[in-house]
Coordinates of C-alpha atoms in Angstrom, one line a residue:
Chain A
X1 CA 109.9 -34.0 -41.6
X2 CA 107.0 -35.7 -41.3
X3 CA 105.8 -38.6 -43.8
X4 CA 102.7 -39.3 -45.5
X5 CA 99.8 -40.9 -43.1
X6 CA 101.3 -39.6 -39.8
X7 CA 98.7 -36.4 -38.3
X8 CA 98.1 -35.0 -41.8
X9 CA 93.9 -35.4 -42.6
X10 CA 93.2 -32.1 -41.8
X11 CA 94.9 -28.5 -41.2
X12 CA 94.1 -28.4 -37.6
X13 CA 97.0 -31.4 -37.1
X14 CA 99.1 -30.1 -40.2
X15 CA 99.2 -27.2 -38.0
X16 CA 100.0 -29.0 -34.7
X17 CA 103.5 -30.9 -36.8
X18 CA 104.4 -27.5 -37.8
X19 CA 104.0 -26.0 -34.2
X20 CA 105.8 -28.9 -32.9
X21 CA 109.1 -28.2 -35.4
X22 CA 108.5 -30.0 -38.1
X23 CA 110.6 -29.1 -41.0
X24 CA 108.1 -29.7 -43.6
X25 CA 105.0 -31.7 -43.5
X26 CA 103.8 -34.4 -46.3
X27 CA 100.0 -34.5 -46.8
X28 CA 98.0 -37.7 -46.6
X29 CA 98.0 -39.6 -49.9
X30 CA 94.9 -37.7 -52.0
X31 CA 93.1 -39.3 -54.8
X32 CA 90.3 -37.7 -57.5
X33 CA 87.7 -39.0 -55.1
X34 CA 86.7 -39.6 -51.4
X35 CA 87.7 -43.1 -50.2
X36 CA 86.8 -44.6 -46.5
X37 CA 89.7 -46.7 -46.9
X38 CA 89.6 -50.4 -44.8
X39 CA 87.5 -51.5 -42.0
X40 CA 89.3 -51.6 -38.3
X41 CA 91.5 -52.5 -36.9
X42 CA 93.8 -51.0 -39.4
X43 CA 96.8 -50.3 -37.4
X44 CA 98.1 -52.5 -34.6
X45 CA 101.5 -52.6 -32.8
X46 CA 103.9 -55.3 -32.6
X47 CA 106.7 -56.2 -30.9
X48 CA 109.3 -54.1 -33.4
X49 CA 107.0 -52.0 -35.3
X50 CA 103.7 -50.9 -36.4
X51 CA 101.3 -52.5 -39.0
X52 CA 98.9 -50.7 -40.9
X53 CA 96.5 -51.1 -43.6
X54 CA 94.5 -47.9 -43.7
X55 CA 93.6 -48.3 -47.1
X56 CA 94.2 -44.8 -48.7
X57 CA 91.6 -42.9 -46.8
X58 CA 91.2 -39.0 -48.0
X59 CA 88.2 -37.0 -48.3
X60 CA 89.2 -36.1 -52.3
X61 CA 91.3 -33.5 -53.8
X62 CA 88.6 -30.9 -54.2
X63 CA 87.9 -30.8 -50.0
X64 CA 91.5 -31.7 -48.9
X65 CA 92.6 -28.6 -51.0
X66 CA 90.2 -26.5 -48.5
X67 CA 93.0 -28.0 -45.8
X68 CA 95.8 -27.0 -47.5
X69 CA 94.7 -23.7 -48.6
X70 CA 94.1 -22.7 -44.7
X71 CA 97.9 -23.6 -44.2
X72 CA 99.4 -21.9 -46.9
X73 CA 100.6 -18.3 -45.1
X74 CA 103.3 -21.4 -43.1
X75 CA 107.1 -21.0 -44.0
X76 CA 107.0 -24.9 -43.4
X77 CA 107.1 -26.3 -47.3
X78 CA 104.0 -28.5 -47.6
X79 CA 104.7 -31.5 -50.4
X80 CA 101.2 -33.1 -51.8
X81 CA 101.0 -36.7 -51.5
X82 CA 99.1 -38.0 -54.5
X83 CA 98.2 -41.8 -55.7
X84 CA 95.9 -42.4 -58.8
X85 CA 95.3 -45.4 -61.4
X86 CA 96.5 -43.9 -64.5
X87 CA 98.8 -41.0 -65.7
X88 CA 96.0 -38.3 -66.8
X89 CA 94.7 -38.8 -63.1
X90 CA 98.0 -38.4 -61.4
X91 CA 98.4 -35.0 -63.3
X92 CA 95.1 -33.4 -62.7
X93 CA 96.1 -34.0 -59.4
X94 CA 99.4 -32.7 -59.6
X95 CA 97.9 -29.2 -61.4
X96 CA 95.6 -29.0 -58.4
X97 CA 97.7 -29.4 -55.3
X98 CA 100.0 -26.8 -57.2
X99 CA 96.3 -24.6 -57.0
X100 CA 96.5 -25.4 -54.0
X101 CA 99.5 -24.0 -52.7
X102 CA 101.5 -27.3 -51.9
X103 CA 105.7 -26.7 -52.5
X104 CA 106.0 -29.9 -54.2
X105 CA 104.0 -33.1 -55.1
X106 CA 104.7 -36.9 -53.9
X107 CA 103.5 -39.5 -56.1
X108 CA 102.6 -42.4 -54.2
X109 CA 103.3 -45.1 -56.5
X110 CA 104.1 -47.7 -53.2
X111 CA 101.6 -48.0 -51.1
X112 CA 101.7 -52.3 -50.1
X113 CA 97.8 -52.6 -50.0
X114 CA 95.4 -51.2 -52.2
X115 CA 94.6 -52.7 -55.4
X116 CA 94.7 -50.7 -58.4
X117 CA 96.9 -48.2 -57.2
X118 CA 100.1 -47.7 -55.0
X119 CA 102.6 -50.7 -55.8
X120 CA 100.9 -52.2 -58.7
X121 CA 101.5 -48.3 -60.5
X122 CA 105.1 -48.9 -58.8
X123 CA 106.3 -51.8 -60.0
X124 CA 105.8 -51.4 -64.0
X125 CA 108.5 -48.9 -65.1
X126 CA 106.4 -47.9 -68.0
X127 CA 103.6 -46.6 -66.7
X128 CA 105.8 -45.1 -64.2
X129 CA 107.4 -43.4 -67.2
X130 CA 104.3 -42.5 -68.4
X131 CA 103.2 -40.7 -65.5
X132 CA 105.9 -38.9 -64.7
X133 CA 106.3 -37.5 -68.0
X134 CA 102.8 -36.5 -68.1
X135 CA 102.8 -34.6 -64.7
X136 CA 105.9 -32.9 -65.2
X137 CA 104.5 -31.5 -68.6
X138 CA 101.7 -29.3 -66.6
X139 CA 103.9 -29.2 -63.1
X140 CA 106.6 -26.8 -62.2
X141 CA 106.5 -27.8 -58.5
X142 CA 109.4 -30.6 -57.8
X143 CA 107.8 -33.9 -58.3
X144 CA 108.9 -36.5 -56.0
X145 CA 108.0 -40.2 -56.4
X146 CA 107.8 -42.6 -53.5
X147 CA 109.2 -46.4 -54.2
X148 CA 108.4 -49.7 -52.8
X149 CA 110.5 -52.0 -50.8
X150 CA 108.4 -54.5 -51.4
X151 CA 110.0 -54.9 -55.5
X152 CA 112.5 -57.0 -56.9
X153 CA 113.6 -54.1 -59.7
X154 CA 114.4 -51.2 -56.9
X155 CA 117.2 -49.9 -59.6
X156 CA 115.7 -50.1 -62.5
X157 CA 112.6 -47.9 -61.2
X158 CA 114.7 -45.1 -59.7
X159 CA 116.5 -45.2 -63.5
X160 CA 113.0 -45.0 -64.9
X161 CA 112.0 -42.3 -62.7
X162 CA 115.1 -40.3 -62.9
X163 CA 115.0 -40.4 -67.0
X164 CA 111.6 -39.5 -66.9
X165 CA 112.2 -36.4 -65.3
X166 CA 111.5 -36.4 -61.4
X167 CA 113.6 -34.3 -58.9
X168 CA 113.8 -36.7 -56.3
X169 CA 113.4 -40.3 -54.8
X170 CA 111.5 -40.8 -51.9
X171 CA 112.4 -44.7 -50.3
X172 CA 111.0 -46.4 -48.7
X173 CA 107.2 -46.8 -48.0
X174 CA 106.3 -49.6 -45.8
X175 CA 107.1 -53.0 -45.9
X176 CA 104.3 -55.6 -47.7
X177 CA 103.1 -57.4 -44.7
X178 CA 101.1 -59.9 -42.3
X179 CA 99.8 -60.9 -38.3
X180 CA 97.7 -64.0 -37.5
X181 CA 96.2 -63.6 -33.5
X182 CA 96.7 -67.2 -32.9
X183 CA 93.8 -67.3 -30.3
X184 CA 91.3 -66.7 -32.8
X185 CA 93.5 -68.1 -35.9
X186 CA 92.5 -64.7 -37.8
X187 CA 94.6 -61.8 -39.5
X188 CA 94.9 -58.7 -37.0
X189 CA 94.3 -56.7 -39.7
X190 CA 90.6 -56.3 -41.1
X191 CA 92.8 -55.8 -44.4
X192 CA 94.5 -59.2 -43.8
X193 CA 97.7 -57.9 -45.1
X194 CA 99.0 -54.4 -44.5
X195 CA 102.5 -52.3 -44.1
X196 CA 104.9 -52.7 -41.5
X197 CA 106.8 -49.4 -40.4
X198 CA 109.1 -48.4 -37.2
X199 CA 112.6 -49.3 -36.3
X200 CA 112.8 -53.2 -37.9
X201 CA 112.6 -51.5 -41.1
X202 CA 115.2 -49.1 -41.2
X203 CA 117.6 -51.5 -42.6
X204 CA 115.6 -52.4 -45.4
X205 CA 115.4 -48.5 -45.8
X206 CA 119.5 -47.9 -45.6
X207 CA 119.6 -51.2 -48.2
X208 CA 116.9 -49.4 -50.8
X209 CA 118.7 -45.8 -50.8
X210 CA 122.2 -47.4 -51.0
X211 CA 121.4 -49.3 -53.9
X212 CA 119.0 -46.4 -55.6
X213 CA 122.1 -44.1 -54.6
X214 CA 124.2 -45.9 -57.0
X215 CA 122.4 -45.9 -60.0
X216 CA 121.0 -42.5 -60.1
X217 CA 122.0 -39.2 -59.8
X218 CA 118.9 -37.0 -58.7
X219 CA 118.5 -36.3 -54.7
X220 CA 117.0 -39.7 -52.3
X221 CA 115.3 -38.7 -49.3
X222 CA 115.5 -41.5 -47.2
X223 CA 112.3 -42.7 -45.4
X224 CA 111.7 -45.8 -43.1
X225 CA 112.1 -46.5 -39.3
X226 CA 113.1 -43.2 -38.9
X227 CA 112.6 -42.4 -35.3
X228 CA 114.7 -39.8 -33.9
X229 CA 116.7 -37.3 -35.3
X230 CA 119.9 -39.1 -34.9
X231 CA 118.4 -42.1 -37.1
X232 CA 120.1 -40.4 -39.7
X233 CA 122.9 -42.4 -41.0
X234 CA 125.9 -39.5 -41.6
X235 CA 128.1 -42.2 -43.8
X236 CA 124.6 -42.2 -46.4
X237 CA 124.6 -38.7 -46.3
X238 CA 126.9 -38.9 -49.7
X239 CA 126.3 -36.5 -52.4
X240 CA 123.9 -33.6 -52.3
X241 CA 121.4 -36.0 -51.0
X242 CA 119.5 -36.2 -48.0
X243 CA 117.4 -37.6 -45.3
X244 CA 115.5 -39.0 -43.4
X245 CA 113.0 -40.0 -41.4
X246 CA 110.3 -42.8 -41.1
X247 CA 107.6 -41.1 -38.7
X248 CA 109.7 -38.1 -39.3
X249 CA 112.4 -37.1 -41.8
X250 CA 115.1 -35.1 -41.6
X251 CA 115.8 -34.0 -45.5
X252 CA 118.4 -31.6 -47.4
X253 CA 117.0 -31.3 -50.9
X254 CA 117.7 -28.7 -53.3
X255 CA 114.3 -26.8 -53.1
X256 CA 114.5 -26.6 -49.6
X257 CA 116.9 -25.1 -47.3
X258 CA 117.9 -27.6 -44.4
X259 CA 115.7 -27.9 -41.0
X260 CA 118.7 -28.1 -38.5
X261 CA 116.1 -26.5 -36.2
X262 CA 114.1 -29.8 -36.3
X263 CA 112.9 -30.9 -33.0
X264 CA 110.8 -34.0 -32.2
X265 CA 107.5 -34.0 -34.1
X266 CA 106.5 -36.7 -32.5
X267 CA 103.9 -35.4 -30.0
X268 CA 103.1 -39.1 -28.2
X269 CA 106.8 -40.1 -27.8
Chain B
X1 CA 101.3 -53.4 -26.5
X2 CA 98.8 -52.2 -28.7
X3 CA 97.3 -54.8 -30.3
X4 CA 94.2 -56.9 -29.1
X5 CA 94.2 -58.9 -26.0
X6 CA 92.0 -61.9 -27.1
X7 CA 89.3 -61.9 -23.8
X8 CA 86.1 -63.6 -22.9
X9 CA 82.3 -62.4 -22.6
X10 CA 81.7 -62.6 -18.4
X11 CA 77.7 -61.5 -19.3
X12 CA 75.7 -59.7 -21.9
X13 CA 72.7 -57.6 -20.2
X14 CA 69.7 -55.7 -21.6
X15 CA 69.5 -51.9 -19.9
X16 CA 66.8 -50.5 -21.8
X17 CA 65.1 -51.0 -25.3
X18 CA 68.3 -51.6 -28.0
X19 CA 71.0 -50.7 -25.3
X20 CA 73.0 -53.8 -23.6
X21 CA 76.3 -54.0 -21.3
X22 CA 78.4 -56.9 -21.8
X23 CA 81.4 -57.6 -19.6
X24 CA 85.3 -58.8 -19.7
X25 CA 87.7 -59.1 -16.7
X26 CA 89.6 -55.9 -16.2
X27 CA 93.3 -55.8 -17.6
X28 CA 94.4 -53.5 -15.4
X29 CA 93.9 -50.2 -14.2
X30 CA 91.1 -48.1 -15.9
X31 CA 89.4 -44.4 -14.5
X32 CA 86.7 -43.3 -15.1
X33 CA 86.2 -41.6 -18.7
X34 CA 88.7 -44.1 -20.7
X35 CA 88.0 -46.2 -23.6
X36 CA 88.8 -49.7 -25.4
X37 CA 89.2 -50.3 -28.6
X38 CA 86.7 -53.9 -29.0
X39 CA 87.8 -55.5 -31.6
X40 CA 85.2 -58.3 -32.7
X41 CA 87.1 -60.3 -35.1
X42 CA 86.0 -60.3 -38.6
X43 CA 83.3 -57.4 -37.9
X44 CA 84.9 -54.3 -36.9
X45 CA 86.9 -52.6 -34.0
X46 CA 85.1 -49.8 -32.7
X47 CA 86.0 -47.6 -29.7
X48 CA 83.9 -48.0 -26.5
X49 CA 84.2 -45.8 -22.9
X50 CA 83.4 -47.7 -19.8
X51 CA 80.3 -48.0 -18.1
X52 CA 81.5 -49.9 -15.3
X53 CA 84.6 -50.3 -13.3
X54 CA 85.5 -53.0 -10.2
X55 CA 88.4 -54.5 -9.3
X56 CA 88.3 -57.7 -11.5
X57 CA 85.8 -56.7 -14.2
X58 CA 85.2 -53.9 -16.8
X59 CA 81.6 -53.3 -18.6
X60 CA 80.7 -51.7 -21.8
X61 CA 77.0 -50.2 -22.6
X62 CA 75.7 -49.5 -26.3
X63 CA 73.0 -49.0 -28.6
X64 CA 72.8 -51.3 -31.2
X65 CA 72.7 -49.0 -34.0
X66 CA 75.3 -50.7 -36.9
X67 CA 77.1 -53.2 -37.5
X68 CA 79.8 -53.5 -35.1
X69 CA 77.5 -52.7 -32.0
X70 CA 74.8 -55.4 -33.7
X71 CA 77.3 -58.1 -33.3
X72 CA 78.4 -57.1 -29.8
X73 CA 74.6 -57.3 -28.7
X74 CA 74.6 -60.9 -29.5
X75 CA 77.9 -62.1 -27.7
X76 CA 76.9 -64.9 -25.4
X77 CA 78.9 -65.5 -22.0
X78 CA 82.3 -67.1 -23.2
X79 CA 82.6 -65.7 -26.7
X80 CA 85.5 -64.1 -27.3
X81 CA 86.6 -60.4 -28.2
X82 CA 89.7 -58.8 -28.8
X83 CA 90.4 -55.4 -26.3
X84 CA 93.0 -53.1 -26.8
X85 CA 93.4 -50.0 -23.9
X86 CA 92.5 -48.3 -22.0
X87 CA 93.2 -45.5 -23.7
X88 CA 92.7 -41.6 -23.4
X89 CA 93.1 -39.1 -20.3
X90 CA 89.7 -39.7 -18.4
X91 CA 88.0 -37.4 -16.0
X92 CA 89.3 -35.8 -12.9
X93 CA 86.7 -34.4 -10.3
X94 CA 87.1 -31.0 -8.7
X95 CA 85.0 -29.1 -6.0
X96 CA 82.3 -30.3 -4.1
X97 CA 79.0 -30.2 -5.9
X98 CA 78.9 -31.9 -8.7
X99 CA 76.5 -31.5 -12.1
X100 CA 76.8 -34.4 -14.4
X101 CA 74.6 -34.8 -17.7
X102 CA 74.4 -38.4 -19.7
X103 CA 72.7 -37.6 -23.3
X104 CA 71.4 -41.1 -24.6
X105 CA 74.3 -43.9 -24.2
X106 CA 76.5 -41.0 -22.8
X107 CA 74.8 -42.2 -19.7
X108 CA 76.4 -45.3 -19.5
X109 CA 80.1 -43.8 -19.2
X110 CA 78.9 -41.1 -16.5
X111 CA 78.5 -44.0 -13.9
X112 CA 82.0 -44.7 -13.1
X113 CA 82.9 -41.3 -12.5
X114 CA 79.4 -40.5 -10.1
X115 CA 80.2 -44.0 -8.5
X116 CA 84.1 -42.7 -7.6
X117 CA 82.3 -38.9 -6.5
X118 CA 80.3 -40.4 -4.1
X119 CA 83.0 -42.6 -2.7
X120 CA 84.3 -39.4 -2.1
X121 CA 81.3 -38.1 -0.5
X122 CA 80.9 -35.4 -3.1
X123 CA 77.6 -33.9 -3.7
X124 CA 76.3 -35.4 -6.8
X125 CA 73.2 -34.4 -8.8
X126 CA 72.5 -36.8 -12.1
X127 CA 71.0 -35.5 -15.3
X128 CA 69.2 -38.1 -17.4
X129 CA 68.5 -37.3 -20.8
X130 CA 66.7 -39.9 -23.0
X131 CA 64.4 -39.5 -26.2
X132 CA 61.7 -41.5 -24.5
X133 CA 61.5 -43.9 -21.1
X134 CA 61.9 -47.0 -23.0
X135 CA 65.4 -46.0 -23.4
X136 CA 66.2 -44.9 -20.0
X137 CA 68.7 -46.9 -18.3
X138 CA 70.9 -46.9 -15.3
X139 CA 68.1 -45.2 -13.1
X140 CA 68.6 -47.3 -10.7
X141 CA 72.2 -47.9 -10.2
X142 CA 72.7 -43.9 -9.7
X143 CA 70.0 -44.0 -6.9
X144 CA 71.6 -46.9 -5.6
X145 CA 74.9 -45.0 -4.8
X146 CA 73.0 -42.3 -3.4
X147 CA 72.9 -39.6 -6.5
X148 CA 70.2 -37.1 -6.8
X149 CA 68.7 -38.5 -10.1
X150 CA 66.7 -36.2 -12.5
X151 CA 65.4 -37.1 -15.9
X152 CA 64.2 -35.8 -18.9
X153 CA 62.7 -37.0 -21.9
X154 CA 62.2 -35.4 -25.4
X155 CA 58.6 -36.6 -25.9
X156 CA 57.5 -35.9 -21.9
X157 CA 57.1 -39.9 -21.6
X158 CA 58.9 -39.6 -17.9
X159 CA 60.2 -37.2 -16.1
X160 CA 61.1 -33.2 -17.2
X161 CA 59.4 -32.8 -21.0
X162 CA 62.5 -31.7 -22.9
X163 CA 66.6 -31.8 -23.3
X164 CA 68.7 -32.6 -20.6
X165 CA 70.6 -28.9 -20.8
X166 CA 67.4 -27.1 -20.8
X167 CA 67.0 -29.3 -17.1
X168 CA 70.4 -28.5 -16.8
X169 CA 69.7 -24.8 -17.0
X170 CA 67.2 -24.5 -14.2
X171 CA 70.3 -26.5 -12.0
X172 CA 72.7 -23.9 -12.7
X173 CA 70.9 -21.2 -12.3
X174 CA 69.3 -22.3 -8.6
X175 CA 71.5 -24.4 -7.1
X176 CA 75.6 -23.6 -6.3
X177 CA 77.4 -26.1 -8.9
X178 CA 81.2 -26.4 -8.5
X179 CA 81.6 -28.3 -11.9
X180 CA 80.0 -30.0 -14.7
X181 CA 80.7 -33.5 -16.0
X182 CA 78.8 -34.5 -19.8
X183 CA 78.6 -37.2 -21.8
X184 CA 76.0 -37.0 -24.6
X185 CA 75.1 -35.4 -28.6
X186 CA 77.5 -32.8 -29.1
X187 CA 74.9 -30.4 -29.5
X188 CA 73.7 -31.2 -26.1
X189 CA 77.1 -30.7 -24.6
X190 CA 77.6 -27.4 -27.1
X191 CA 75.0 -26.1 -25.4
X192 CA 75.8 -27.4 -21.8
X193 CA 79.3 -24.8 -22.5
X194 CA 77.0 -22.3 -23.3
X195 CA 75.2 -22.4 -19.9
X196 CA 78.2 -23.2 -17.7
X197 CA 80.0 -19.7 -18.5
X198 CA 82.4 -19.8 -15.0
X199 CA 81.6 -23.5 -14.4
X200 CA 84.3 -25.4 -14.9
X201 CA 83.0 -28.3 -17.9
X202 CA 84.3 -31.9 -18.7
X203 CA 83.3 -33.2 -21.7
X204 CA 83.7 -36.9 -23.1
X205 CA 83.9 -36.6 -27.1
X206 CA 83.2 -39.4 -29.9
X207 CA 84.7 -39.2 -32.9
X208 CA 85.6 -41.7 -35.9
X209 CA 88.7 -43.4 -34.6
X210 CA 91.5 -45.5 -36.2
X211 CA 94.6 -46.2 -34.5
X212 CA 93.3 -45.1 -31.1
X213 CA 97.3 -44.6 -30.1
X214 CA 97.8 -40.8 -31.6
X215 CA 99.3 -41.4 -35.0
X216 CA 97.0 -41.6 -37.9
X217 CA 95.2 -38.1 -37.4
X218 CA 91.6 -39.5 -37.8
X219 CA 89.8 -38.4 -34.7
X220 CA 91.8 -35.1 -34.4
X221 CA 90.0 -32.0 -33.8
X222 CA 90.6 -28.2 -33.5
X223 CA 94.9 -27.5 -34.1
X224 CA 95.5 -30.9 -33.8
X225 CA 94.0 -32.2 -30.6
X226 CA 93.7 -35.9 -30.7
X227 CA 90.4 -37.4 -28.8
X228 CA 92.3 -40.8 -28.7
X229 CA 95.1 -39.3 -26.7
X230 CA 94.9 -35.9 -26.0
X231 CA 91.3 -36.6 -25.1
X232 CA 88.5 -38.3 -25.1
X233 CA 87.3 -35.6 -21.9
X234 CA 88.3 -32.0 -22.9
X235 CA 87.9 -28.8 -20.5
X236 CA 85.2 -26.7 -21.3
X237 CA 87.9 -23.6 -22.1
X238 CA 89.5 -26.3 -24.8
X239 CA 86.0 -26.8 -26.4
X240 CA 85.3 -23.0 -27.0
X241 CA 88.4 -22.9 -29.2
X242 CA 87.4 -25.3 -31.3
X243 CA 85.0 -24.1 -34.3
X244 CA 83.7 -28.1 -35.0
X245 CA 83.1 -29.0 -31.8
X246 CA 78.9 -29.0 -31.7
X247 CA 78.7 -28.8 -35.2
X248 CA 80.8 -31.0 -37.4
X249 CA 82.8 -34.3 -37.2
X250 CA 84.6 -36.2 -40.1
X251 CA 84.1 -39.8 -41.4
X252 CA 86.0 -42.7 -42.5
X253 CA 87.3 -40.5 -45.7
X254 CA 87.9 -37.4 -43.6
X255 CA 85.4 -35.8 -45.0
X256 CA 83.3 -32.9 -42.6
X257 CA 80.1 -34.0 -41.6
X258 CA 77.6 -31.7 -40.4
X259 CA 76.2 -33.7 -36.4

C-alpha cells in the first residue's frame, strides 16, 4: 500500500501504483484550495533516508476529485488524504472525497512542516476531538487519522482519536527534521526544516504503534521506513491489526480484505 | 547521492539576446539528452538539460525568463552552485540520416547529441527555430561540426519565415529521413509527431519537477510516466498515447495548465 505523497497527484500515476500491485493507494494530502506548496529543493537524499518538505501541494478538492473520479471503476480501495485548519473544513472535505468515490478518508493531522495545519491540528487532543466528531457525523466512509512522531503525548492522541469515533490509526508520518550543506553553511531544504522518511525511521515507527497498540483498541496501520514487503514486523502483527509500509504498506484492516498479492510498488527500486 | 554537489562557475557566456551558458566541471558521465537539477542556494532548484558535454566540463544554456534562471545569468566565474544528476534516460541515435529540430532554448540541448552523430559520421540536418534572429544561438557551433544548418524565424527576420515543423515538413517530405530528434514548445514537437507518421521521433519534454529521482509524482504524465526518470526523451509512439502531451502541463499545485 502506498502512502500519502508517493506517485499520487494525478490519476495517470494512481493508475501506474495500481498496475504495478499496489494493494490500495492513498491520495496526496487535499485541502479546500490549491496550494503550490514550498520552493525547491524540497526533497533531497541522505545517507539513511529521504528529506522532504513539499509543503502540502494539491491542486484543491474540487479538481483533484476529477482524478479520483477517473479511477473509480479500480477494485484497488482508494483512501482520501485530507488536511485542513478547522473541523467544518475537514468535513466538507470528508463529504466530498466520499462524492468522489474514495473508500475511506485519511486525515492528515501530522504533516512536520506547514503552519496552520498538519501537526499543530495533531498535537491538541481537542480539536482533534472536535474534528473527528464532526466528520464522522456526515461520513460513513472509515475515517482514518494519521499521527505525528514528532509529539510528546503519542497515547493520549490515539485515546482521543479512538473515543472520538475513528476506525483506525495511521503512525507514523515523517520525522520533524533538518540538513545544513556545510559548503555553503545553508539548509538543504528551501523549507529549512522538513520530514525525514526511509529505513532510519522504522524504529521510531515500531516504537509509535507499540505504544498506540497498548492504549487503544481500534485497528493501527503501521507506516514509516517501510521498504519492502518483508519490513513488516510479524511479532506487531498482534490483534486484528495491521501493517505496514513507509513508501508502501502492507495493511489488514477490517474494511478491506488483505493484499497477499502485493508485489513491489515501487517502480524505481 | 541525491542531494547537491556544492560546484563552482568555470564561465558564464552570452549566446544570443537573454540566453547565456554557464559552466561546471563534469561529475561524471553524462549523454546527451540528461538533466541537472541546479540548485542556486537560497533561490530555487530548477532542472536544466545539457548543452554541452567534454570530458572535464558540462555546460548549461537558458533564457532568463524567472527567477531562478535570473540569478543563474548573473553567476560570475567562481560562484558556487549546488548540482544534483544527471538524471533521466537521454537520447539514443538510430539510422543514418538524421532530422533534429531545437524550438527556442530546446536548441541548446540538441548540440550534444548532433555533436556525438557526427562523430559517428551520421548524416545530420539541423532545424533552427527562433522567434526572431536576435535569439538565435548556436549557429555556429552546428556548422562548426559539419551539420547542415537551417533556420527559421516567426517574424521572417533570418532564414525560412515561419515554425520550425512547417521547415520541418518540406524536409520530410523531400529528403529520406531515418529519424527525428526535437527539443522545443510542445506544440512544436506535437506537431513534429504529426508529420513524422513512420519516422521514428525523440522527444525531450519539460515539465514542473520536484524530486527529480521518481517519487513525488509532480512531473508525471500520461499513466504514470515520469519525465524525471522514465523520461525526459520519450519515443514518438509513447507521445501519441498520451492526451496532455501538446496541450497541457501541471504546476506547482498540480493543477492542469493549458501550454
Amino acid at each position: 500500500m502506498l502512502a500519502s505523497g508517493i506517485m499520487d497527484e494525478d490519476a495517470g500515476s494512481m493508475q501506474r501504483m495500481i498496475d504495478c500491485g499496489a494493494g490500495a493507494i492513498v491520495t496526496k494530502s487535499i485541502g479546500i484550495k490549491s496550494r503550490e506548496g514550498y520552493a525547491n529543493p524540497t526533497v533531497i537524499e541522505l545517507d539513511h533516508g529521504i528529506l522532504n518538505a513539499m509543503g502540502l501541494p494539491n491542486p484543491g478538492i474540487e479538481q483533484y476529485g476529477e482524478e479520483i473520479k477517473k479511477l473509480k471503476r479500480t477494485k484497488v480501495p482508494i483512501i482520501g488524504s485530507i488536511y485542513a485548519a478547522d473541523a467544518d473544513e475537514f468535513a466538507s472535505l470528508a463529504k466530498k472525497m466520499q462524492r468522489f468515490g474514495a473508500n475511506a478518508v485519511e486525515l492528515n493531522v501530522s504533516c512536520p512542516h506547514a503552519k496552520h495545519y498538519g501537526l499543530e491540528v495533531g498535537c491538541d487532543p481537542d480539536l482533534l476531538h472536535d474534528i473527528i466528531k464532526k466528520v464522522k457525523g456526515p461520513v460513513s466512509l472509515p475515517v482514518l487519522v494519521k499521527v505525528s512522531p514528532n509529539i510528546m503525548n503519542i497515547v493520549e492522541i490515539a485515546q482521543t482519536i479512538e473515543k472520538a469515533g475513528a476506525d483506525g490509526i495511521v503512525a507514523i508520518n515523517t520525522v520533524k527534521a533538518m540538513a545544513i550543506d556545510l559548503q555553503t553553511a545553508r539548509p538543504l531544504l528551501a523549507n529549512k526544516t522538513g520530514g525525514y522518511s526511509g529505513k532510519a525511521i522504522k524504529p521510531i515507527g515500531v516504537r509509535c504503534v507499540y505504544d498506540i497498540a497498548q492504549a487503544v483498541d481500534i485497528p493501527i496501520i503501521g507506516v514509516g521506513g517501510i521498504t519492502t514487503g518483508s519490513s513488516r514486523h510479524p511479532d506487531h502483527r498482534s490483534r486484528r491489526d495491521h501493517y505496514w509500509g513507509g513508501c508502501h504498506r502492507v495493511f489488514h484492516g477490517r474494511c478491506f480484505s488483505c493484499p497477499d498479492r502485493i508485489r513491489c510498488v515501487l517502480p524505481w527500486s | 547521492m541525491n542531494r547537491p554537489l556544492i560546484t563552482t562557475v568555470l564561465s558564464n557566456i552570452t549566446e544570443a539576446t537573454d540566453i547565456k551558458t554557464i559552466t561546471f566541471r563534469s561529475p561524471g558521465d553524462v549523454k546527451p539528452g540528461q538533466f541537472f537539477m541546479i540548485w542556486i542556494p537560497g533561490v530555487d532548484e530548477i532542472p536544466m538539460s545539457v548543452s554541452q558535454i567534454t570530458k572535464n566540463v558540462i555546460g548549461i544554456t537558458f533564457r532568463n525568463i524567472g527567477d531562478a534562471t535570473q540569478a543563474l545569468s548573473q553567476l560570475q566565474k567562481g560562484d558556487q552552485i549546488g548540482i544534483r544528476g544527471p538524471y533521466g534516460n537521454g537520447f539514443t541515435l538510430h539510422g543514418k540520416h538524421l532530422l533534429f529540430v531545437g524550438g527556442g532554448t530546446g536548441i541548446g540541448m540538441l548540440a550534444p547529441l548532433v555533436w556525438q552523430a557526427k562523430k559517428k559520421k551520421l548524416s545530420t540536418t539541423v532545424i533552427l527555430g527562433v522567434k526572431t534572429k536576435d535569439q538565435l544561438f548556436f549557429k555556429d557551433r552546428f556548422q562548426r561540426i559539419g551539420a547542415h544548418v537551417l533556420i527559421s524565424t516567426d517574424d521572417g527576420s533570418l532564414g525560412y519565415k515561419g515554425f520550425a515543423s512547417e521547415l520541418a515538413k518540406d524536409i520530410i517530405k523531400k529528403e529520406r529521413i531515418d529519424a527525428v530528434y526535437t527539443c522545443g514548445p510542445e506544440q512544436m514537437m506535437s506537431a513534429l509527431l504529426s508529420l513524422c507518421k513512420t519516422i521514428p521521433l525523440q522527444a525531450s519534454l519539460e515539465r514542473y519537477m520536484k524530486c527529480a529521482i521518481g517519487i513525488c509524482g509532480q512531473c508525471c504524465i500520461g499513466r504514470g510516466l515520469r519525465v524525471c526518470v522514465d523520461g525526459p526523451i520519450f519515443e514518438g509512439k509513447t507521445l501519441k498515447k498520451i492526451e496532455d502531451f501538446g496541450s497541457f502541463h501541471r504546476d506547482a499545485a498540480g493543477r492542469k495548465i493549458l501550454l
